[in-house]
XYZ file of C-alpha atoms in Angstrom:
584
model
C 104.453 100.491 71.163
C 103.705 101.072 67.455
C 100.181 99.841 66.329
C 100.104 102.095 63.318
C 100.814 99.232 60.922
C 98.026 97.079 62.242
C 94.514 97.328 60.703
C 91.331 98.107 62.536
C 90.436 94.432 62.083
C 93.688 93.411 63.742
C 93.041 95.678 66.789
C 89.248 95.337 67.239
C 88.344 93.308 70.439
C 91.935 92.399 71.231
C 92.581 92.111 75.060
C 94.520 94.795 76.574
C 96.943 93.460 77.751
C 97.419 90.123 75.776
C 96.307 87.999 78.802
C 93.330 85.873 79.525
C 92.936 88.133 82.657
C 92.937 91.469 80.837
C 90.709 94.020 82.126
C 90.441 96.240 79.025
C 89.753 95.636 75.302
C 90.795 97.461 72.136
C 88.368 99.874 70.528
C 90.852 101.218 67.903
C 88.470 103.915 66.271
C 85.757 106.292 67.181
C 83.207 104.438 65.000
C 84.077 101.139 66.622
C 83.443 102.662 70.090
C 79.948 103.683 68.839
C 79.280 100.168 67.353
C 80.106 98.791 70.776
C 77.670 100.888 72.595
C 75.009 100.238 69.906
C 75.430 96.580 70.227
C 76.560 96.214 66.585
C 77.316 92.426 66.150
C 80.306 93.319 63.862
C 81.921 94.711 67.022
C 80.457 92.604 69.744
C 81.206 89.326 68.195
C 84.848 90.208 67.877
C 85.365 91.007 71.649
C 87.805 88.794 73.416
C 87.924 90.907 76.597
C 86.337 93.816 78.360
C 86.038 95.535 81.716
C 84.889 92.905 84.000
C 81.973 94.737 85.511
C 80.657 95.474 82.093
C 81.646 92.507 80.029
C 81.642 88.852 81.401
C 84.819 87.049 80.454
C 84.807 83.901 78.500
C 85.948 81.676 81.426
C 83.139 83.041 83.610
C 80.588 82.509 80.847
C 81.841 78.941 80.387
C 81.296 78.227 84.054
C 77.875 79.810 84.124
C 76.842 77.875 81.045
C 77.902 74.571 82.690
C 75.781 75.347 85.732
C 72.841 76.402 83.637
C 73.005 73.104 81.733
C 72.977 71.240 85.123
C 70.602 73.245 87.338
C 68.673 75.842 85.427
C 65.061 75.878 84.683
C 64.052 76.416 81.024
C 65.066 79.897 79.910
C 66.996 80.691 83.036
C 70.408 82.371 83.034
C 72.933 82.747 85.822
C 75.426 85.007 87.477
C 78.221 83.829 89.777
C 79.143 85.777 93.010
C 81.786 85.570 95.663
C 79.591 85.257 98.739
C 76.215 84.125 99.813
C 75.684 87.661 101.104
C 76.354 89.113 97.647
C 74.119 86.430 95.966
C 71.150 87.238 98.271
C 71.617 91.027 97.871
C 71.379 90.384 94.134
C 68.011 88.545 94.730
C 66.763 91.321 96.856
C 67.898 94.084 94.377
C 66.013 92.203 91.519
C 62.882 91.547 93.683
C 62.556 95.343 94.268
C 62.348 95.696 90.420
C 59.891 92.806 89.863
C 62.497 90.549 88.521
C 62.327 87.267 90.555
C 65.622 85.454 91.042
C 66.778 82.535 93.225
C 70.159 81.408 94.809
C 71.103 77.807 94.063
C 70.922 76.556 97.634
C 71.718 72.894 96.958
C 74.922 73.531 95.293
C 77.740 75.952 95.995
C 80.902 75.768 93.955
C 83.626 74.883 96.530
C 87.266 74.083 96.574
C 89.799 75.145 99.079
C 88.725 77.669 101.719
C 88.177 81.152 100.185
C 87.214 79.791 96.794
C 83.452 79.514 97.169
C 81.089 80.690 94.558
C 77.335 81.352 94.753
C 74.937 81.064 91.816
C 71.908 83.260 91.170
C 69.406 82.197 88.563
C 66.848 84.321 86.905
C 64.716 84.393 83.696
C 66.538 85.644 80.550
C 64.023 88.513 80.353
C 65.519 89.954 83.537
C 69.079 89.871 82.321
C 69.400 93.580 82.239
C 68.299 93.989 85.827
C 70.748 91.296 86.950
C 73.537 92.942 84.985
C 72.962 96.242 86.891
C 73.718 94.428 90.186
C 76.769 92.783 88.576
C 78.047 96.227 87.241
C 77.427 98.467 90.216
C 78.526 96.194 92.994
C 81.628 94.422 91.620
C 80.886 91.185 93.569
C 81.137 89.037 90.449
C 83.437 86.084 89.854
C 86.849 86.831 88.484
C 88.628 85.097 85.667
C 91.269 83.454 87.905
C 88.495 82.059 90.223
C 86.435 80.837 87.207
C 89.480 79.059 85.713
C 90.222 77.512 89.226
C 86.714 76.000 89.331
C 86.792 74.930 85.710
C 89.986 73.029 86.369
C 88.322 71.305 89.440
C 85.452 70.281 87.335
C 87.560 69.176 84.499
C 85.892 71.510 82.034
C 87.743 72.947 79.106
C 86.708 76.315 77.818
C 85.012 76.236 74.430
C 87.033 77.679 71.517
C 87.162 81.476 71.356
C 87.598 83.274 67.978
C 91.229 83.778 67.054
C 92.971 86.782 68.467
C 95.690 88.825 66.936
C 98.635 89.264 69.425
C 99.448 92.932 70.075
C 102.324 93.937 72.233
C 101.035 96.643 74.514
C 104.462 97.181 75.922
C 103.949 95.039 79.072
C 104.762 91.377 79.499
C 101.909 88.809 79.107
C 103.128 87.024 82.105
C 100.941 87.588 85.180
C 103.983 88.253 87.407
C 106.278 90.668 85.727
C 107.209 94.097 87.090
C 106.871 96.754 84.536
C 108.501 99.735 86.145
C 111.746 100.073 87.919
C 114.098 97.038 88.787
C 112.433 96.638 92.215
C 111.885 93.645 94.397
C 111.789 90.560 92.164
C 111.711 87.978 94.957
C 109.202 85.209 94.408
C 105.437 86.000 94.767
C 104.180 85.662 98.360
C 101.576 83.193 99.653
C 98.051 84.576 99.589
C 97.689 85.549 103.313
C 101.100 87.164 103.246
C 100.309 88.955 99.873
C 97.104 90.444 101.357
C 98.918 91.687 104.491
C 101.672 93.112 102.349
C 99.339 94.920 100.118
C 97.345 96.269 103.106
C 100.584 97.344 104.716
C 101.696 99.147 101.447
C 98.467 101.023 101.307
C 98.475 101.803 105.140
C 101.909 103.269 105.004
C 100.912 105.718 102.184
C 97.698 106.691 103.999
C 99.426 107.227 107.307
C 97.367 104.593 109.146
C 97.739 101.027 110.469
C 97.179 97.956 108.226
C 94.203 96.855 110.409
C 92.268 99.744 109.108
C 92.678 98.757 105.470
C 90.061 96.391 103.938
C 90.653 94.643 100.594
C 87.806 94.356 98.237
C 87.240 92.775 94.826
C 87.348 96.058 92.942
C 87.042 99.830 93.269
C 83.259 99.805 92.809
C 82.909 96.982 95.329
C 84.718 99.204 97.761
C 82.431 102.184 97.056
C 79.304 99.917 97.283
C 80.680 98.534 100.483
C 81.473 101.960 101.874
C 77.832 103.047 101.330
C 76.517 100.042 102.964
C 78.966 100.393 105.788
C 77.709 103.955 106.425
C 74.087 102.944 106.281
C 74.631 99.885 108.550
C 76.893 101.388 111.085
C 75.214 104.884 111.336
C 71.786 105.218 109.641
C 69.778 103.890 106.676
C 67.236 106.725 106.918
C 69.165 109.722 105.628
C 70.145 110.684 102.107
C 73.703 111.109 101.031
C 75.305 113.723 98.720
C 77.332 113.114 95.551
C 79.490 116.290 95.203
C 81.026 116.871 91.885
C 80.618 115.121 88.545
C 81.559 111.499 89.432
C 82.440 108.424 87.667
C 79.053 107.024 86.451
C 78.534 104.079 88.869
C 79.344 105.934 91.998
C 76.152 108.049 91.595
C 74.141 104.968 90.609
C 75.133 103.152 93.792
C 73.927 105.805 96.191
C 70.837 106.412 94.183
C 69.733 102.765 93.791
C 70.448 101.614 97.361
C 69.078 103.305 100.539
C 67.044 106.441 100.688
C 68.604 108.242 97.739
C 71.001 111.069 96.978
C 71.338 114.743 96.469
C 73.494 115.510 93.430
C 75.811 118.544 92.950
C 77.402 117.929 89.640
C 79.571 120.921 89.842
C 81.975 120.620 92.770
C 83.212 124.124 92.573
C 83.650 126.309 95.694
C 80.481 128.314 94.899
C 78.463 125.178 95.164
C 79.883 124.548 98.578
C 77.911 127.660 99.489
C 74.754 126.089 98.127
C 75.541 122.903 99.934
C 75.898 124.729 103.215
C 72.506 126.481 102.653
C 70.852 123.093 102.044
C 72.485 121.604 105.196
C 71.099 124.574 107.186
C 67.647 124.052 105.839
C 67.635 120.276 106.441
C 68.975 120.721 109.944
C 66.268 123.333 110.713
C 63.601 120.956 109.460
C 64.781 118.185 111.832
C 67.247 119.284 114.513
C 67.187 115.889 116.088
C 69.713 114.271 113.726
C 72.419 115.134 111.152
C 70.771 116.451 107.941
C 72.623 113.843 105.639
C 74.383 110.536 106.186
C 77.496 111.068 104.034
C 79.168 113.084 101.206
C 80.852 111.092 98.422
C 83.382 112.856 96.165
C 86.519 112.134 94.089
C 89.955 113.731 94.291
C 90.210 114.677 91.378
C 87.017 113.832 89.550
C 86.689 111.537 86.578
C 86.700 112.727 83.815
C 86.786 116.508 84.439
C 89.763 116.293 86.861
C 88.342 118.914 89.155
C 89.057 118.794 92.929
C 86.630 119.927 95.636
C 87.581 122.113 98.472
C 88.084 119.207 100.880
C 89.200 121.249 103.986
C 86.086 123.353 103.691
C 83.914 120.207 103.258
C 85.572 118.745 106.401
C 84.571 121.773 108.371
C 80.884 121.340 107.130
C 81.026 117.664 108.028
C 82.279 118.355 111.549
C 79.542 121.037 112.011
C 76.684 118.989 110.696
C 77.785 115.442 111.657
C 77.958 113.652 108.288
C 80.730 111.420 106.981
C 83.103 112.115 104.010
C 83.887 109.313 101.660
C 86.635 110.042 99.068
C 87.598 108.079 96.021
C 91.290 108.948 95.597
C 91.924 106.585 92.568
C 92.948 109.351 90.111
C 95.136 111.432 92.605
C 96.300 108.238 94.300
C 97.802 108.037 97.761
C 101.366 108.450 96.584
C 100.431 111.944 95.511
C 97.811 112.891 97.993
C 97.583 113.053 101.778
C 94.020 113.235 102.694
C 93.210 110.727 105.439
C 92.978 113.503 108.088
C 90.245 115.179 106.108
C 87.947 112.158 105.485
C 86.307 109.225 107.177
C 86.727 106.702 104.520
C 89.079 106.479 101.562
C 88.171 104.126 98.732
C 90.476 103.252 95.760
C 90.374 101.236 92.699
C 93.587 99.182 92.995
C 92.821 97.814 89.543
C 94.120 101.105 88.189
C 97.592 102.562 88.832
C 98.255 100.602 91.970
C 98.125 97.326 90.018
C 99.137 98.973 86.753
C 99.340 95.902 84.564
C 95.522 95.878 83.770
C 95.357 92.003 84.584
C 93.843 92.044 87.979
C 90.921 93.667 89.878
C 91.004 94.968 93.383
C 89.791 97.630 95.660
C 90.689 99.385 98.945
C 88.404 100.711 101.727
C 90.303 102.397 104.499
C 89.032 104.053 107.831
C 90.356 107.151 109.453
C 91.109 106.025 112.985
C 90.741 109.611 114.233
C 87.476 110.031 112.592
C 84.295 111.066 114.547
C 82.461 107.739 113.697
C 85.461 105.466 113.645
C 84.394 103.277 116.538
C 80.972 102.639 114.928
C 82.396 101.970 111.484
C 85.122 99.742 112.904
C 82.563 97.716 114.970
C 80.353 97.267 112.019
C 83.315 96.017 109.901
C 84.346 93.529 112.602
C 80.928 92.056 112.563
C 80.133 92.195 108.833
C 83.410 92.464 106.644
C 84.032 89.297 104.572
C 87.340 88.835 103.000
C 86.239 87.503 99.508
C 89.310 88.652 97.547
C 90.396 85.461 95.736
C 93.923 84.249 96.669
C 95.457 84.251 93.080
C 94.116 87.715 92.497
C 95.633 88.955 95.790
C 99.048 87.396 94.911
C 99.089 89.112 91.488
C 97.968 92.460 92.974
C 100.793 92.431 95.675
C 103.442 91.532 93.064
C 102.268 94.094 90.499
C 102.121 96.949 93.181
C 105.659 96.522 94.470
C 106.922 99.415 92.229
C 103.729 101.509 92.488
C 105.426 104.669 93.893
C 108.109 104.523 91.185
C 105.594 104.272 88.388
C 103.435 106.935 89.909
C 106.436 109.312 89.993
C 107.334 108.576 86.321
C 103.735 108.873 85.064
C 103.297 112.272 86.948
C 106.109 113.648 84.888
C 105.084 112.167 81.628
C 101.488 113.359 81.965
C 102.507 116.870 82.917
C 104.774 117.116 79.837
C 102.008 115.958 77.481
C 99.499 118.295 78.940
C 101.871 121.274 78.844
C 102.234 120.621 75.118
C 98.534 120.080 74.380
C 97.503 123.272 76.273
C 98.818 125.359 73.458
C 99.183 122.826 70.703
C 96.273 123.624 68.537
C 93.228 125.926 68.093
C 91.091 122.854 67.653
C 91.727 122.041 71.360
C 89.208 124.056 73.489
C 90.406 122.832 76.890
C 92.748 120.448 78.637
C 91.229 119.081 81.853
C 94.128 118.362 84.273
C 94.464 119.067 88.009
C 97.293 121.587 87.243
C 94.624 123.900 85.767
C 91.262 122.724 87.130
C 90.859 124.491 90.567
C 94.564 123.793 91.263
C 94.337 125.259 94.671
C 92.010 122.548 95.925
C 94.247 119.854 94.562
C 97.530 121.198 95.890
C 95.775 121.662 99.325
C 95.757 117.841 99.325
C 99.271 117.140 98.040
C 101.525 115.018 100.100
C 103.655 117.077 102.304
C 105.567 114.431 104.237
C 107.003 111.081 102.994
C 105.642 107.869 104.259
C 106.915 106.668 107.607
C 108.420 103.550 106.132
C 110.448 103.384 102.894
C 108.416 102.212 99.931
C 109.932 101.274 96.517
C 110.715 104.907 95.980
C 110.126 108.263 97.790
C 106.833 109.703 96.474
C 107.267 112.802 94.268
C 103.780 114.331 94.482
C 102.301 115.401 91.160
C 99.018 115.646 89.245
C 98.553 112.090 88.396
C 98.437 110.405 84.985
C 94.888 111.128 83.804
C 93.699 114.146 81.625
C 90.946 114.834 79.283
C 90.767 116.940 76.042
C 87.849 118.968 74.869
C 87.941 119.621 71.140
C 86.150 122.344 69.214
C 84.517 119.852 66.881
C 83.503 116.165 66.792
C 85.610 115.907 63.588
C 88.685 117.075 65.488
C 88.072 114.730 68.419
C 87.540 111.797 66.081
C 90.630 112.580 64.005
C 92.719 112.908 67.128
C 91.468 109.710 68.648
C 91.701 107.528 65.542
C 95.335 108.762 64.923
C 96.482 108.273 68.495
C 99.049 105.521 68.347
C 98.416 103.961 71.645
C 96.113 101.324 73.258
C 92.509 102.481 73.243
C 89.783 101.125 75.449
C 88.141 101.339 78.806
C 89.934 101.636 82.106
C 92.939 103.874 83.228
C 95.952 103.956 85.298
C 97.827 101.459 83.216
C 101.531 101.234 82.751
C 100.993 102.015 79.007
C 99.075 104.951 77.609
C 95.416 104.218 77.248
C 92.669 106.426 75.723
C 88.877 106.326 75.143
C 86.152 108.665 73.765
C 84.749 109.109 77.268
C 81.239 110.323 76.567
C 80.683 107.490 74.126
C 81.940 104.821 76.441
C 80.298 106.122 79.632
C 77.359 108.203 78.720
C 76.284 107.157 75.252
C 72.550 106.755 76.138
C 72.539 109.997 78.043
C 74.717 112.333 75.873
C 72.537 115.402 76.391
C 72.762 114.901 80.160
C 76.571 114.505 80.016
C 76.895 117.556 77.771
C 74.887 119.604 80.191
C 77.416 118.656 82.895
C 80.449 119.520 80.828
C 81.265 116.235 79.150
C 80.123 116.534 75.425
C 80.747 114.064 72.656
C 83.955 115.749 71.521
C 85.762 114.753 74.727
C 88.766 112.278 74.712
C 90.197 110.881 77.981
C 93.818 109.893 78.104
C 95.687 107.882 80.775
C 99.493 108.395 80.289
C 101.902 105.472 80.875
C 105.504 104.792 81.243
C 106.650 105.178 77.623
C 109.571 107.435 76.981
C 108.998 111.160 76.865
C 110.170 111.306 73.235
C 107.789 108.507 72.152
C 104.835 110.299 73.923
C 105.527 113.657 72.402
C 105.793 112.081 68.871
C 102.529 110.206 69.543
C 100.453 113.295 70.562
C 101.995 115.596 67.966
C 100.775 113.311 65.199
C 97.408 112.947 66.745
C 96.947 116.676 67.042
C 97.900 117.034 63.419
C 95.358 114.494 62.376
C 92.664 116.295 64.475
C 93.455 119.601 62.717
C 93.150 117.960 59.253
C 89.720 116.438 60.181
C 88.523 119.689 61.586
C 89.447 121.568 58.358
C 87.726 119.068 56.231
C 84.479 118.556 58.192
C 83.956 121.402 60.675
C 82.232 123.699 61.436
C 79.436 121.912 59.538
C 77.981 118.807 61.353
C 80.020 115.765 60.646
C 78.196 113.567 58.026
C 77.126 110.319 59.858
C 78.902 108.295 57.221
C 82.267 109.910 58.294
C 81.415 110.055 62.084
C 80.594 106.321 62.036
C 83.073 105.128 59.544
C 85.299 102.175 60.048
C 83.151 99.470 61.523
C 84.370 96.299 59.964
C 82.237 93.695 58.157
C 80.826 91.051 60.507
C 83.229 88.235 61.200
C 82.857 84.693 60.085
C 80.591 82.937 62.738
C 82.556 80.919 65.386
C 80.970 78.324 67.503
C 81.751 78.899 71.123
C 79.963 78.743 74.571
C 77.790 81.792 74.009
C 78.113 84.956 71.878
C 79.432 87.973 73.783
C 76.465 89.809 72.338
C 74.289 87.896 74.874
C 76.367 88.862 77.720
C 77.404 92.594 77.236
């Protein structure tokens, strides 16, 4: 893909990929990323897409608007959820924050079985509280489900602003394999697609499909795992977040239940501190385990550090707590960790799906785990399959060549990182599992192939994600702006995708993020399936641009006019259902 001939105006707000179901959006420059976080209408009013937990898609907004016109009280707004359980949990979450809400009891959007939607109404002044629940839990309505109901109701979506077509090197068609020439048989019916996906995951995790539970997204799996642990074991004990995590994971275990202890550095020396705290807590109350569960990532996002999972397993066995691991970045083609954990959670929206056009999540249980019977029993009583059929069909089809794509991306990412490691004095560090506590990562690498043949034999590697720390903001901005690839939120795509991570994830807590090793001059990159030659040319040019920017503006602080340059003029107003500015 070559977007170098397109202007910032062409690229701003374009869906990534070019699909009504895209789960990313183009932020082509550093300044535009800042404009997005600062709610600059010149940016917000150009967005045609966004990550679904943060930006509510046009089809979902249109359906909400219809229901508000029909059922809302004056000044009320709505959110649409996949189950009555989720809708009522939203009401409870808001009530605890003095933000009254109600579930529309007299009307539930229904069609065929499995397509139900439940509506929560609340005053517009409580939008930010409601949006927290939508963001953290991942229970929200998807684009395919919204379009299904709009079609049933005979509602046409209002006109959207025109969008420039950008070829992100993947087909716009929902069902088009992007990797090797694998199984191109027709899509499966929904029930068969769900089972095939579960079987694919189970095979790589070395468990049975019955212990794999599909969810609407990765955060939905994490939220559900937390509630599973509290419901099946105890809702009285705190949990631990070990290592600097993806932002919403920590929010979930802080905002629901009794709270969390946070160990932002997951290094081995902090395992010593953890053990000391466990001893103290146990001594204070010997009648029960000192904590409920420990949550961590292998490796972590965005620092790509891996915890000492075997040692944590020994502590869990000694003190009786559960271990929940998010393996999204390492992925279960590369890693073999089920024997070390109680629960694995995965964002299937990332590399497993690859196309960035469908959301999904995995929650899997270790059948040999200490608490397996309690966890399994709770899931039998409480798990609801709310994964919409059309989403499940697309996810299964996209994931047929998952292992092949993982193998290719492993090699591509390692080649790029080897180059960047010594490419420039403006690069202070390349964060990649090969160099960040590698002994902990390699201890979890797959040692045996799956029992059943997948689309390819896994070739364990370091994954496709890395982060680059620059010596100056100028160098980081110059590098990012010149990088000739898709730029926006998400990762694990079949094409290379980058973002200025601290801006996108921690813009309103930059000092906190910097204290934990993620300063402003930090660029995260997810490597794709492009040719090695194309990738090397892309990154060589970006490094050169970073060096030029550094030479011109560093070490002095970068003038704000330069740092924020490039936000386009506001677009011509376009009438459509509701401005994206009111929904971000």
